[in-house]
Amino acid sequence: MTTAARASGMTLAGFLAQAAVEASRDAESAEGRIVGDRELITEFFAVRRNLRQVGNNLNQIAKAINSGSEAPPQTDTVLVAVESAVRRIDAIVDMVLRS
């Protein structure tokens, strides 16, 4: 819960209060929303980890190119990974906008 609260920019107490208010508004669907939110947050964290890894690789490639070297052989693989991460983020944002 602490991680989810921090990710949403709220204190833990505020996050729990918000969850309680949301649950009280529609008790029948509250469980589904909470599970869906948890899955969404988990996916955001997975994409963030992936982007950090890819970002490190992208920085190394940029450093090599800026120093006058040719693009390393893994450049295409890293660019494909960036594109994949962007598609995942787009899909998550679409899910949020639909809910």
CSV table of N, CA, C and O in Angstrom, one decimal:
chain,number,residue,atom,x,y,z
A,1,MET,N,0.8,-1.2,0.0
A,1,MET,CA,0.0,0.0,0.0
A,1,MET,C,0.9,1.3,0.0
A,1,MET,O,0.5,2.2,-0.6
A,2,THR,N,2.0,1.2,0.7
A,2,THR,CA,2.8,2.4,0.8
A,2,THR,C,3.4,2.8,-0.6
A,2,THR,O,3.4,4.0,-0.9
A,3,THR,N,3.7,1.8,-1.3
A,3,THR,CA,4.3,2.0,-2.7
A,3,THR,C,3.2,2.6,-3.6
A,3,THR,O,3.4,3.6,-4.3
A,4,ALA,N,2.0,2.1,-3.5
A,4,ALA,CA,0.9,2.6,-4.3
A,4,ALA,C,0.5,4.0,-3.9
A,4,ALA,O,0.3,4.9,-4.7
A,5,ALA,N,0.5,4.3,-2.6
A,5,ALA,CA,0.3,5.7,-2.1
A,5,ALA,C,1.3,6.6,-2.6
A,5,ALA,O,1.0,7.7,-3.1
A,6,ARG,N,2.6,6.2,-2.5
A,6,ARG,CA,3.7,7.1,-3.0
A,6,ARG,C,3.6,7.3,-4.5
A,6,ARG,O,3.8,8.4,-4.9
A,7,ALA,N,3.2,6.3,-5.2
A,7,ALA,CA,3.1,6.4,-6.7
A,7,ALA,C,2.0,7.3,-7.1
A,7,ALA,O,2.1,8.0,-8.1
A,8,SER,N,1.0,7.4,-6.2
A,8,SER,CA,-0.1,8.3,-6.6
A,8,SER,C,0.1,9.7,-6.0
A,8,SER,O,-0.8,10.5,-6.1
A,9,GLY,N,1.2,9.9,-5.3
A,9,GLY,CA,1.5,11.2,-4.7
A,9,GLY,C,0.7,11.5,-3.5
A,9,GLY,O,0.5,12.7,-3.2
A,10,MET,N,0.3,10.5,-2.8
A,10,MET,CA,-0.5,10.7,-1.6
A,10,MET,C,0.2,10.1,-0.4
A,10,MET,O,1.1,9.2,-0.5
A,11,THR,N,-0.2,10.5,0.8
A,11,THR,CA,0.3,9.9,2.0
A,11,THR,C,-0.5,8.5,2.1
A,11,THR,O,-1.5,8.3,1.5
A,12,LEU,N,0.1,7.6,2.9
A,12,LEU,CA,-0.6,6.4,3.1
A,12,LEU,C,-2.0,6.6,3.7
A,12,LEU,O,-3.0,6.0,3.2
A,13,ALA,N,-2.1,7.4,4.7
A,13,ALA,CA,-3.4,7.7,5.3
A,13,ALA,C,-4.4,8.3,4.3
A,13,ALA,O,-5.6,7.8,4.2
A,14,GLY,N,-3.9,9.2,3.4
A,14,GLY,CA,-4.8,9.8,2.4
A,14,GLY,C,-5.2,8.7,1.4
A,14,GLY,O,-6.4,8.7,0.9
A,15,PHE,N,-4.3,7.9,1.0
A,15,PHE,CA,-4.6,6.8,0.0
A,15,PHE,C,-5.6,5.9,0.6
A,15,PHE,O,-6.6,5.5,-0.1
A,16,LEU,N,-5.4,5.4,1.8
A,16,LEU,CA,-6.4,4.5,2.4
A,16,LEU,C,-7.8,5.2,2.6
A,16,LEU,O,-8.8,4.5,2.3
A,17,ALA,N,-7.8,6.5,2.9
A,17,ALA,CA,-9.0,7.2,3.0
A,17,ALA,C,-9.7,7.2,1.7
A,17,ALA,O,-11.0,7.0,1.6
A,18,GLN,N,-9.0,7.6,0.7
A,18,GLN,CA,-9.6,7.6,-0.7
A,18,GLN,C,-10.1,6.3,-1.1
A,18,GLN,O,-11.2,6.2,-1.7
A,19,ALA,N,-9.4,5.2,-0.8
A,19,ALA,CA,-9.9,3.9,-1.2
A,19,ALA,C,-11.1,3.5,-0.4
A,19,ALA,O,-12.1,2.9,-1.0
A,20,ALA,N,-11.2,3.9,0.8
A,20,ALA,CA,-12.4,3.7,1.6
A,20,ALA,C,-13.6,4.4,1.1
A,20,ALA,O,-14.7,3.9,1.0
A,21,VAL,N,-13.4,5.7,0.7
A,21,VAL,CA,-14.5,6.5,0.1
A,21,VAL,C,-15.0,5.9,-1.2
A,21,VAL,O,-16.2,5.7,-1.4
A,22,GLU,N,-14.0,5.5,-2.0
A,22,GLU,CA,-14.4,4.9,-3.3
A,22,GLU,C,-15.2,3.6,-3.1
A,22,GLU,O,-16.1,3.3,-3.8
A,23,ALA,N,-14.7,2.8,-2.1
A,23,ALA,CA,-15.4,1.5,-1.8
A,23,ALA,C,-16.8,1.8,-1.3
A,23,ALA,O,-17.7,1.0,-1.6
A,24,SER,N,-17.0,2.8,-0.5
A,24,SER,CA,-18.3,3.1,0.1
A,24,SER,C,-19.3,3.6,-1.0
A,24,SER,O,-20.5,3.4,-0.8
A,25,ARG,N,-18.8,4.1,-2.0
A,25,ARG,CA,-19.7,4.7,-3.1
A,25,ARG,C,-20.4,3.6,-3.8
A,25,ARG,O,-21.5,3.7,-4.3
A,26,ASP,N,-19.7,2.5,-4.1
A,26,ASP,CA,-20.2,1.4,-4.8
A,26,ASP,C,-19.6,0.1,-4.3
A,26,ASP,O,-18.7,-0.4,-4.9
A,27,ALA,N,-20.1,-0.4,-3.3
A,27,ALA,CA,-19.6,-1.6,-2.6
A,27,ALA,C,-19.5,-2.8,-3.5
A,27,ALA,O,-18.5,-3.6,-3.4
A,28,GLU,N,-20.4,-3.0,-4.4
A,28,GLU,CA,-20.4,-4.2,-5.3
A,28,GLU,C,-19.3,-4.2,-6.2
A,28,GLU,O,-18.7,-5.2,-6.5
A,29,SER,N,-18.9,-3.1,-6.7
A,29,SER,CA,-17.8,-3.1,-7.7
A,29,SER,C,-16.5,-2.6,-7.1
A,29,SER,O,-15.5,-2.6,-7.8
A,30,ALA,N,-16.4,-2.3,-5.8
A,30,ALA,CA,-15.2,-1.8,-5.2
A,30,ALA,C,-14.1,-2.8,-5.3
A,30,ALA,O,-12.9,-2.5,-5.6
A,31,GLU,N,-14.4,-4.1,-5.1
A,31,GLU,CA,-13.3,-5.1,-5.1
A,31,GLU,C,-12.7,-5.2,-6.5
A,31,GLU,O,-11.5,-5.3,-6.6
A,32,GLY,N,-13.5,-5.2,-7.5
A,32,GLY,CA,-13.0,-5.2,-8.9
A,32,GLY,C,-12.2,-4.0,-9.2
A,32,GLY,O,-11.1,-4.2,-9.9
A,33,ARG,N,-12.6,-2.8,-8.8
A,33,ARG,CA,-11.8,-1.6,-9.0
A,33,ARG,C,-10.4,-1.7,-8.3
A,33,ARG,O,-9.4,-1.4,-8.8
A,34,ILE,N,-10.5,-2.2,-7.0
A,34,ILE,CA,-9.2,-2.3,-6.3
A,34,ILE,C,-8.3,-3.2,-6.9
A,34,ILE,O,-7.1,-2.9,-7.1
A,35,VAL,N,-8.8,-4.4,-7.4
A,35,VAL,CA,-7.9,-5.4,-8.0
A,35,VAL,C,-7.4,-4.8,-9.3
A,35,VAL,O,-6.2,-4.9,-9.7
A,36,GLY,N,-8.3,-4.1,-10.1
A,36,GLY,CA,-7.9,-3.5,-11.4
A,36,GLY,C,-6.8,-2.4,-11.1
A,36,GLY,O,-5.8,-2.3,-11.9
A,37,ASP,N,-7.0,-1.6,-10.1
A,37,ASP,CA,-6.0,-0.6,-9.8
A,37,ASP,C,-4.7,-1.2,-9.4
A,37,ASP,O,-3.6,-0.7,-9.8
A,38,ARG,N,-4.7,-2.3,-8.7
A,38,ARG,CA,-3.5,-2.9,-8.3
A,38,ARG,C,-2.7,-3.5,-9.5
A,38,ARG,O,-1.5,-3.3,-9.6
A,39,GLU,N,-3.5,-4.1,-10.4
A,39,GLU,CA,-2.8,-4.6,-11.6
A,39,GLU,C,-2.3,-3.4,-12.5
A,39,GLU,O,-1.2,-3.6,-13.0
A,40,LEU,N,-3.0,-2.3,-12.5
A,40,LEU,CA,-2.5,-1.2,-13.3
A,40,LEU,C,-1.2,-0.6,-12.7
A,40,LEU,O,-0.3,-0.3,-13.4
A,41,ILE,N,-1.2,-0.5,-11.4
A,41,ILE,CA,0.0,0.0,-10.7
A,41,ILE,C,1.2,-0.9,-10.9
A,41,ILE,O,2.3,-0.5,-11.2
A,42,THR,N,0.9,-2.2,-10.8
A,42,THR,CA,2.0,-3.2,-11.0
A,42,THR,C,2.5,-3.1,-12.4
A,42,THR,O,3.7,-3.1,-12.6
A,43,GLU,N,1.7,-2.9,-13.4
A,43,GLU,CA,2.1,-2.7,-14.8
A,43,GLU,C,2.9,-1.4,-15.0
A,43,GLU,O,4.0,-1.4,-15.6
A,44,PHE,N,2.5,-0.3,-14.3
A,44,PHE,CA,3.2,0.9,-14.4
A,44,PHE,C,4.6,0.7,-13.8
A,44,PHE,O,5.6,1.2,-14.4
A,45,PHE,N,4.8,0.0,-12.7
A,45,PHE,CA,6.1,-0.2,-12.1
A,45,PHE,C,6.9,-1.1,-13.0
A,45,PHE,O,8.2,-0.8,-13.1
A,46,ALA,N,6.3,-2.1,-13.7
A,46,ALA,CA,7.1,-2.9,-14.6
A,46,ALA,C,7.6,-2.1,-15.8
A,46,ALA,O,8.8,-2.3,-16.1
A,47,VAL,N,6.8,-1.3,-16.3
A,47,VAL,CA,7.2,-0.4,-17.4
A,47,VAL,C,8.3,0.6,-17.0
A,47,VAL,O,9.3,0.8,-17.7
A,48,ARG,N,8.2,1.1,-15.8
A,48,ARG,CA,9.2,2.0,-15.3
A,48,ARG,C,10.5,1.3,-15.1
A,48,ARG,O,11.6,1.9,-15.5
A,49,ARG,N,10.5,0.1,-14.6
A,49,ARG,CA,11.8,-0.6,-14.5
A,49,ARG,C,12.4,-0.9,-15.9
A,49,ARG,O,13.6,-0.7,-16.1
A,50,ASN,N,11.5,-1.3,-16.8
A,50,ASN,CA,12.0,-1.5,-18.2
A,50,ASN,C,12.6,-0.3,-18.8
A,50,ASN,O,13.6,-0.3,-19.4
A,51,LEU,N,11.9,0.9,-18.6
A,51,LEU,CA,12.4,2.1,-19.2
A,51,LEU,C,13.7,2.5,-18.6
A,51,LEU,O,14.6,3.1,-19.3
A,52,ARG,N,13.9,2.3,-17.3
A,52,ARG,CA,15.2,2.6,-16.7
A,52,ARG,C,16.3,1.8,-17.3
A,52,ARG,O,17.4,2.3,-17.6
A,53,GLN,N,16.1,0.5,-17.5
A,53,GLN,CA,17.1,-0.3,-18.1
A,53,GLN,C,17.4,0.1,-19.5
A,53,GLN,O,18.6,0.2,-19.9
A,54,VAL,N,16.4,0.3,-20.3
A,54,VAL,CA,16.5,0.8,-21.7
A,54,VAL,C,17.2,2.1,-21.7
A,54,VAL,O,18.0,2.4,-22.6
A,55,GLY,N,16.8,3.0,-20.8
A,55,GLY,CA,17.4,4.4,-20.8
A,55,GLY,C,18.8,4.3,-20.5
A,55,GLY,O,19.6,5.1,-21.2
A,56,ASN,N,19.3,3.4,-19.6
A,56,ASN,CA,20.7,3.3,-19.4
A,56,ASN,C,21.4,2.9,-20.7
A,56,ASN,O,22.5,3.4,-21.1
A,57,ASN,N,20.9,1.9,-21.4
A,57,ASN,CA,21.5,1.4,-22.7
A,57,ASN,C,21.5,2.6,-23.7
A,57,ASN,O,22.4,2.7,-24.4
A,58,LEU,N,20.4,3.3,-23.8
A,58,LEU,CA,20.3,4.4,-24.7
A,58,LEU,C,21.3,5.5,-24.4
A,58,LEU,O,21.9,6.0,-25.4
A,59,ASN,N,21.5,5.8,-23.2
A,59,ASN,CA,22.6,6.7,-22.8
A,59,ASN,C,23.9,6.3,-23.2
A,59,ASN,O,24.8,7.1,-23.7
A,60,GLN,N,24.2,5.0,-23.0
A,60,GLN,CA,25.5,4.5,-23.5
A,60,GLN,C,25.7,4.6,-25.0
A,60,GLN,O,26.8,4.9,-25.5
A,61,ILE,N,24.6,4.3,-25.7
A,61,ILE,CA,24.7,4.4,-27.2
A,61,ILE,C,24.9,5.9,-27.6
A,61,ILE,O,25.8,6.2,-28.4
A,62,ALA,N,24.2,6.8,-27.0
A,62,ALA,CA,24.4,8.2,-27.3
A,62,ALA,C,25.8,8.7,-26.9
A,62,ALA,O,26.4,9.4,-27.7
A,63,LYS,N,26.3,8.2,-25.8
A,63,LYS,CA,27.7,8.6,-25.4
A,63,LYS,C,28.7,8.1,-26.5
A,63,LYS,O,29.6,8.9,-26.9
A,64,ALA,N,28.5,6.9,-26.9
A,64,ALA,CA,29.4,6.3,-28.0
A,64,ALA,C,29.3,7.1,-29.3
A,64,ALA,O,30.4,7.5,-29.8
A,65,ILE,N,28.1,7.4,-29.7
A,65,ILE,CA,27.9,8.2,-30.9
A,65,ILE,C,28.5,9.6,-30.8
A,65,ILE,O,29.2,10.1,-31.7
A,66,ASN,N,28.2,10.2,-29.7
A,66,ASN,CA,28.7,11.6,-29.5
A,66,ASN,C,30.2,11.7,-29.3
A,66,ASN,O,30.8,12.8,-29.6
A,67,SER,N,30.8,10.6,-29.0
A,67,SER,CA,32.3,10.6,-28.9
A,67,SER,C,33.0,10.3,-30.3
A,67,SER,O,34.2,10.2,-30.3
A,68,GLY,N,32.1,10.1,-31.3
A,68,GLY,CA,32.7,9.9,-32.6
A,68,GLY,C,32.7,8.4,-33.0
A,68,GLY,O,33.1,8.1,-34.1
A,69,SER,N,32.3,7.5,-32.2
A,69,SER,CA,32.3,6.1,-32.5
A,69,SER,C,31.0,5.8,-33.3
A,69,SER,O,30.1,6.6,-33.4
A,70,GLU,N,31.0,4.7,-34.0
A,70,GLU,CA,29.9,4.2,-34.7
A,70,GLU,C,28.8,3.7,-33.7
A,70,GLU,O,29.2,3.4,-32.6
A,71,ALA,N,27.6,3.6,-34.1
A,71,ALA,CA,26.5,3.1,-33.3
A,71,ALA,C,26.9,1.7,-32.9
A,71,ALA,O,27.2,0.9,-33.8
A,72,PRO,N,26.8,1.3,-31.6
A,72,PRO,CA,27.1,-0.1,-31.2
A,72,PRO,C,26.1,-1.0,-31.9
A,72,PRO,O,25.0,-0.6,-32.2
A,73,PRO,N,26.4,-2.3,-31.9
A,73,PRO,CA,25.6,-3.3,-32.6
A,73,PRO,C,24.2,-3.5,-31.9
A,73,PRO,O,23.3,-3.9,-32.6
A,74,GLN,N,24.1,-3.2,-30.6
A,74,GLN,CA,22.8,-3.4,-29.9
A,74,GLN,C,21.9,-2.2,-30.1
A,74,GLN,O,20.8,-2.2,-29.5
A,75,THR,N,22.2,-1.2,-30.9
A,75,THR,CA,21.4,0.0,-31.1
A,75,THR,C,20.0,-0.4,-31.5
A,75,THR,O,19.0,0.1,-30.9
A,76,ASP,N,19.9,-1.2,-32.5
A,76,ASP,CA,18.5,-1.6,-33.0
A,76,ASP,C,17.7,-2.3,-32.0
A,76,ASP,O,16.5,-2.0,-31.8
A,77,THR,N,18.3,-3.2,-31.2
A,77,THR,CA,17.6,-3.9,-30.2
A,77,THR,C,17.1,-2.9,-29.1
A,77,THR,O,16.0,-3.0,-28.6
A,78,VAL,N,17.9,-1.9,-28.7
A,78,VAL,CA,17.5,-0.9,-27.7
A,78,VAL,C,16.4,-0.1,-28.2
A,78,VAL,O,15.4,0.2,-27.5
A,79,LEU,N,16.5,0.3,-29.5
A,79,LEU,CA,15.4,1.2,-30.0
A,79,LEU,C,14.1,0.4,-30.1
A,79,LEU,O,13.0,0.9,-29.9
A,80,VAL,N,14.1,-0.9,-30.4
A,80,VAL,CA,12.9,-1.7,-30.4
A,80,VAL,C,12.4,-1.8,-29.0
A,80,VAL,O,11.2,-1.8,-28.8
A,81,ALA,N,13.2,-1.9,-28.0
A,81,ALA,CA,12.8,-2.0,-26.6
A,81,ALA,C,12.1,-0.7,-26.2
A,81,ALA,O,11.1,-0.7,-25.5
A,82,VAL,N,12.7,0.4,-26.6
A,82,VAL,CA,12.1,1.7,-26.3
A,82,VAL,C,10.7,1.8,-27.0
A,82,VAL,O,9.7,2.2,-26.3
A,83,GLU,N,10.6,1.4,-28.2
A,83,GLU,CA,9.3,1.4,-28.9
A,83,GLU,C,8.3,0.5,-28.2
A,83,GLU,O,7.1,0.9,-28.0
A,84,SER,N,8.7,-0.6,-27.7
A,84,SER,CA,7.8,-1.6,-27.0
A,84,SER,C,7.3,-1.0,-25.7
A,84,SER,O,6.2,-1.1,-25.4
A,85,ALA,N,8.2,-0.3,-25.0
A,85,ALA,CA,7.9,0.3,-23.7
A,85,ALA,C,6.9,1.4,-23.9
A,85,ALA,O,5.9,1.6,-23.2
A,86,VAL,N,7.0,2.2,-25.0
A,86,VAL,CA,6.1,3.3,-25.3
A,86,VAL,C,4.7,2.7,-25.6
A,86,VAL,O,3.7,3.2,-25.2
A,87,ARG,N,4.7,1.6,-26.4
A,87,ARG,CA,3.4,1.0,-26.7
A,87,ARG,C,2.7,0.5,-25.4
A,87,ARG,O,1.5,0.6,-25.2
A,88,ARG,N,3.5,-0.1,-24.4
A,88,ARG,CA,2.9,-0.5,-23.2
A,88,ARG,C,2.4,0.6,-22.4
A,88,ARG,O,1.3,0.6,-21.8
A,89,ILE,N,3.1,1.8,-22.4
A,89,ILE,CA,2.6,2.9,-21.7
A,89,ILE,C,1.3,3.4,-22.3
A,89,ILE,O,0.3,3.8,-21.7
A,90,ASP,N,1.3,3.5,-23.7
A,90,ASP,CA,0.1,3.9,-24.4
A,90,ASP,C,-1.1,3.0,-24.0
A,90,ASP,O,-2.2,3.5,-23.8
A,91,ALA,N,-0.9,1.7,-23.9
A,91,ALA,CA,-2.0,0.8,-23.6
A,91,ALA,C,-2.5,1.0,-22.2
A,91,ALA,O,-3.7,1.0,-21.9
A,92,ILE,N,-1.6,1.3,-21.2
A,92,ILE,CA,-2.0,1.6,-19.9
A,92,ILE,C,-2.8,2.9,-19.8
A,92,ILE,O,-3.8,2.9,-19.2
A,93,VAL,N,-2.3,3.9,-20.5
A,93,VAL,CA,-3.0,5.2,-20.5
A,93,VAL,C,-4.4,5.0,-21.1
A,93,VAL,O,-5.4,5.5,-20.6
A,94,ASP,N,-4.5,4.2,-22.2
A,94,ASP,CA,-5.8,3.9,-22.8
A,94,ASP,C,-6.8,3.3,-21.8
A,94,ASP,O,-7.9,3.6,-21.7
A,95,MET,N,-6.2,2.3,-21.0
A,95,MET,CA,-7.0,1.6,-20.0
A,95,MET,C,-7.5,2.6,-18.9
A,95,MET,O,-8.7,2.6,-18.5
A,96,VAL,N,-6.6,3.5,-18.5
A,96,VAL,CA,-7.0,4.5,-17.5
A,96,VAL,C,-8.1,5.4,-18.0
A,96,VAL,O,-9.1,5.7,-17.3
A,97,LEU,N,-8.0,5.9,-19.2
A,97,LEU,CA,-8.9,6.8,-19.8
A,97,LEU,C,-10.3,6.1,-20.1
A,97,LEU,O,-11.3,6.8,-20.0
A,98,ARG,N,-10.3,4.8,-20.3
A,98,ARG,CA,-11.6,4.1,-20.5
A,98,ARG,C,-12.3,3.8,-19.2
A,98,ARG,O,-13.5,3.6,-19.1
A,99,SER,N,-11.6,3.8,-18.0
A,99,SER,CA,-12.2,3.5,-16.8
A,99,SER,C,-12.8,4.7,-16.1
A,99,SER,O,-12.8,5.8,-16.5
